[in-house]
Structures are given as C-alpha cells and as structure tokens.
Short mmCIF file of C-alpha atoms in Angstrom, two decimals:
data_model
loop_
_atom_site.label_atom_id
_atom_site.label_comp_id
_atom_site.label_asym_id
_atom_site.label_seq_id
_atom_site.Cartn_x
_atom_site.Cartn_y
_atom_site.Cartn_z
CA ASN A 248 -30.79 107.75 210.97
CA HIS A 249 -30.66 105.71 207.81
CA THR A 250 -32.21 102.28 207.62
CA ALA A 251 -32.66 99.99 204.65
CA TYR A 252 -36.39 99.71 205.44
CA ILE A 253 -36.99 103.35 204.57
CA VAL A 254 -36.98 104.25 200.87
CA ASP A 255 -34.83 107.20 199.83
CA PHE A 256 -36.89 110.36 199.53
CA GLU A 257 -36.61 114.08 199.05
CA TYR A 258 -38.51 116.55 201.22
CA ILE A 259 -39.84 119.40 199.11
CA THR A 260 -41.02 122.41 201.11
CA LYS A 261 -43.05 123.89 198.26
CA GLY A 262 -44.35 120.63 196.90
CA ILE A 263 -47.98 121.32 196.10
CA ARG A 264 -49.97 124.52 195.97
CA VAL A 265 -53.62 124.66 196.96
CA LYS A 266 -55.07 128.03 195.97
CA THR A 267 -52.41 130.36 197.38
CA ASP A 268 -50.90 128.10 200.04
CA TRP A 269 -47.89 125.85 199.56
CA TYR A 270 -47.63 122.47 201.31
CA PRO A 271 -44.62 120.18 201.66
CA ILE A 272 -44.43 116.77 200.00
CA LEU A 273 -42.10 113.79 200.03
CA LYS A 274 -40.85 112.59 196.67
CA MET A 275 -39.95 108.93 197.10
CA ASP A 276 -37.90 106.62 194.92
CA TRP A 277 -40.04 104.03 193.14
CA MET A 278 -39.94 100.70 194.94
CA GLU A 279 -40.35 97.42 193.06
CA GLY A 280 -42.08 94.66 194.96
CA THR A 281 -45.45 93.28 195.98
CA ALA A 282 -47.88 95.03 198.28
CA PHE A 283 -48.19 93.24 201.62
CA ASP A 284 -51.86 92.34 201.14
CA GLN A 285 -51.26 91.00 197.63
CA TYR A 286 -48.38 88.90 198.92
CA LEU A 287 -50.63 87.47 201.63
CA ARG A 288 -53.39 86.62 199.15
CA LYS A 289 -50.89 84.68 197.05
CA HIS A 290 -48.95 82.97 199.86
CA VAL A 291 -51.36 82.63 202.79
CA GLY A 292 -51.38 78.82 202.62
CA ASN A 293 -47.59 78.55 202.46
CA ARG A 294 -46.37 78.42 206.06
CA ALA A 295 -42.70 78.90 205.13
CA ASN A 296 -43.45 82.09 203.17
CA ILE A 297 -45.64 83.52 205.94
CA GLU A 298 -42.99 82.67 208.54
CA LYS A 299 -40.35 84.41 206.40
CA LEU A 300 -42.63 87.44 206.10
CA LEU A 301 -43.22 87.43 209.86
CA ASN A 302 -39.49 87.32 210.54
CA GLN A 303 -38.78 90.10 208.04
CA PHE A 304 -41.50 92.24 209.58
CA ALA A 305 -40.22 91.66 213.12
CA LYS A 306 -36.70 92.57 212.00
CA ALA A 307 -37.93 95.80 210.39
CA VAL A 308 -39.85 96.81 213.52
CA ARG A 309 -36.81 96.09 215.73
CA GLU A 310 -34.66 98.25 213.45
CA LEU A 311 -37.07 101.19 213.64
CA LYS A 312 -37.13 100.85 217.44
CA ARG A 313 -33.33 100.69 217.56
CA ILE A 314 -32.95 104.01 215.77
CA GLY A 315 -35.82 105.66 217.68
CA ILE A 316 -38.28 106.28 214.86
CA ALA A 317 -41.81 105.09 214.15
CA HIS A 318 -43.58 104.79 210.80
CA GLY A 319 -46.93 105.89 212.22
CA ASP A 320 -49.11 103.97 209.76
CA LEU A 321 -47.91 100.38 209.59
CA GLN A 322 -50.52 98.59 207.49
CA HIS A 323 -50.90 96.41 204.42
CA GLY A 324 -50.74 99.31 201.95
CA ASN A 325 -47.51 100.74 203.32
CA ILE A 326 -45.38 97.61 203.32
CA ILE A 327 -43.72 96.40 200.11
CA VAL A 328 -42.48 92.80 200.04
CA GLN A 329 -39.32 92.23 198.05
CA PRO A 330 -37.58 88.90 197.49
CA SER A 331 -34.91 89.65 200.08
CA ASP A 332 -36.69 91.97 202.53
CA LEU A 333 -39.42 94.54 203.20
CA ARG A 334 -39.60 98.26 202.51
CA LEU A 335 -41.88 100.74 204.21
CA VAL A 336 -43.49 103.54 202.20
CA ASP A 337 -45.74 106.55 202.93
CA TYR A 338 -44.06 108.63 205.62
CA ASP A 339 -46.59 111.38 206.31
CA GLY A 340 -47.23 110.07 209.84
CA MET A 341 -43.64 109.24 210.73
CA PHE A 342 -42.19 110.08 214.13
CA VAL A 343 -38.55 111.07 214.37
CA PRO A 344 -36.82 112.22 217.58
CA SER A 345 -36.78 115.88 216.52
CA LEU A 346 -40.62 115.81 216.57
CA LYS A 347 -40.78 114.79 220.24
CA GLY A 348 -43.53 116.76 221.99
CA GLU A 349 -45.42 117.49 218.77
CA SER A 350 -48.76 116.01 217.72
CA THR A 351 -49.68 114.43 214.41
CA ASN A 352 -52.41 114.99 211.84
CA GLU A 353 -52.12 111.36 210.64
CA LEU A 354 -53.78 108.69 212.79
CA GLY A 355 -53.07 105.74 210.53
CA HIS A 356 -55.33 103.09 209.04
CA PRO A 357 -58.18 102.42 211.53
CA SER A 358 -57.92 98.62 211.16
CA TYR A 359 -54.31 98.74 212.37
CA GLN A 360 -54.46 101.35 215.14
CA HIS A 361 -55.61 101.27 218.73
CA PRO A 362 -59.18 102.64 218.81
CA GLN A 363 -58.22 105.23 221.43
CA ARG A 364 -55.21 106.58 219.56
CA SER A 365 -55.20 110.36 219.33
CA ALA A 366 -53.05 113.03 217.72
CA THR A 367 -51.06 113.39 220.95
CA ASP A 368 -50.01 109.72 220.82
CA PHE A 369 -46.89 110.58 218.87
CA SER A 370 -43.61 109.03 219.97
CA ALA A 371 -41.12 106.30 219.14
CA SER A 372 -43.65 103.76 220.49
CA LEU A 373 -46.24 104.83 217.92
CA ASP A 374 -45.95 101.57 215.96
CA ASP A 375 -46.27 99.21 218.92
CA PHE A 376 -49.97 98.40 218.60
CA SER A 377 -49.99 97.99 214.82
CA ALA A 378 -46.79 95.92 214.97
CA TRP A 379 -48.29 93.61 217.60
CA LEU A 380 -51.47 93.33 215.55
CA ILE A 381 -49.63 92.47 212.31
CA HIS A 382 -47.27 90.08 214.10
CA SER A 383 -50.17 88.33 215.85
CA SER A 384 -52.19 88.11 212.64
CA LEU A 385 -49.31 86.52 210.74
CA SER A 386 -48.69 84.10 213.60
CA ILE A 387 -52.37 83.10 213.57
CA LEU A 388 -52.29 82.60 209.78
CA MET A 389 -49.35 80.23 210.14
CA ILE A 390 -51.58 78.07 212.35
CA ASP A 391 -54.84 78.45 210.40
CA PRO A 392 -54.50 80.06 206.95
CA MET A 393 -58.23 79.54 206.24
CA LEU A 394 -59.02 82.39 208.63
CA PHE A 395 -57.68 84.84 206.03
CA ARG A 396 -60.52 83.99 203.67
CA LYS A 397 -63.10 83.42 206.41
CA TYR A 398 -62.64 86.95 207.73
CA SER A 399 -62.03 88.59 204.32
CA GLY A 400 -58.38 89.28 204.99
CA GLY A 401 -56.67 91.50 202.47
CA ASP A 402 -59.74 93.73 202.25
CA GLU A 403 -58.46 96.60 204.40
CA CYS A 404 -57.10 94.26 207.06
CA ILE A 405 -55.21 91.03 207.67
CA LEU A 406 -57.66 89.47 210.14
CA PHE A 407 -58.95 92.21 212.41
CA ARG A 408 -60.97 95.27 211.46
CA HIS A 409 -61.49 98.52 213.29
CA THR A 410 -64.85 97.26 214.58
CA ASP A 411 -63.10 94.18 216.03
CA LEU A 412 -60.53 96.36 217.77
CA LYS A 413 -63.22 98.56 219.29
#
C-alpha cells in the first residue's frame, strides 16, 4: 500500500555483512526537510505553525491507519517536516499486514512508547500511543509554548520523557 508519507525505498536482502552473516537493509531515497524536533525549536511560539504541524501529523496517522500499517517508532527523529507535508523515515520497526502474528525486535524510542510495550505488541495499532502522545504534546504547546523550554523539549522528547510515562 503506497502512501505519500512513506519515502520510496529498496529492500536489500544482502545489505550488510557482519563477519559471515548477511543482514537485510532498507536503502531510502534522501528526503529534504527539517527534522521534527528542529522544526519545533524554531516554531514553538508560532501557534499557526504548530497547528499546521498538528493537522499534518493527524492526517499522516489517519492515512497509515486507513491502509493498515504502523510505523512502529513515531518520534521526533523519524518525522521530516516539509513545506507542504510530513514524511516518515526509518522503517525497521514497521508493521505491515503480512507480518500479522509476528513479533518485533524494535520497541521504538522510550520517550514515545507505552512503558509496558513488548515485542509481541506488533499490529496496525502499534502507533496509537505515540500518536496520542505527539498529538497531545502539540496541542499543549499551542496553549502554552513556554512548556517546551521549561521541560527541555526537543532533547529526546517533545514534553514527556520515558520517566514521565512510567
């Protein structure tokens, strides 16, 4: 299922060799834009820009849900902000329908995942918690942008850290 939020990539079965074992890799197209956390640092006090970002993010999450896939590691380092939209990068934890019933070796960034998430939590609903967290954080910043600096947002989180989630 193609979506504009996913960057074109090539799956290479023999991508990297460690000693005698080959491991697959994804070779992604280069994506111009601004990392999500850098965008927030620059625009956190501009309500219109944060609202636009919030709406773009919500639209991207709805699209992933519609086609039945989950990114698996929604977080500031894996979202690229472009003038017209967002792009998601880093697909090593992605869920697609053909992986139903499998487990994952990627648990995502701890400051964006439910503290009780495990390798068996691997389905199309995988992004729900991180999406709610990002959406809530952006909504809060529209009300009080000073919280971004107060809680050191942009340093491995938007507002909430793993210790807060626990």
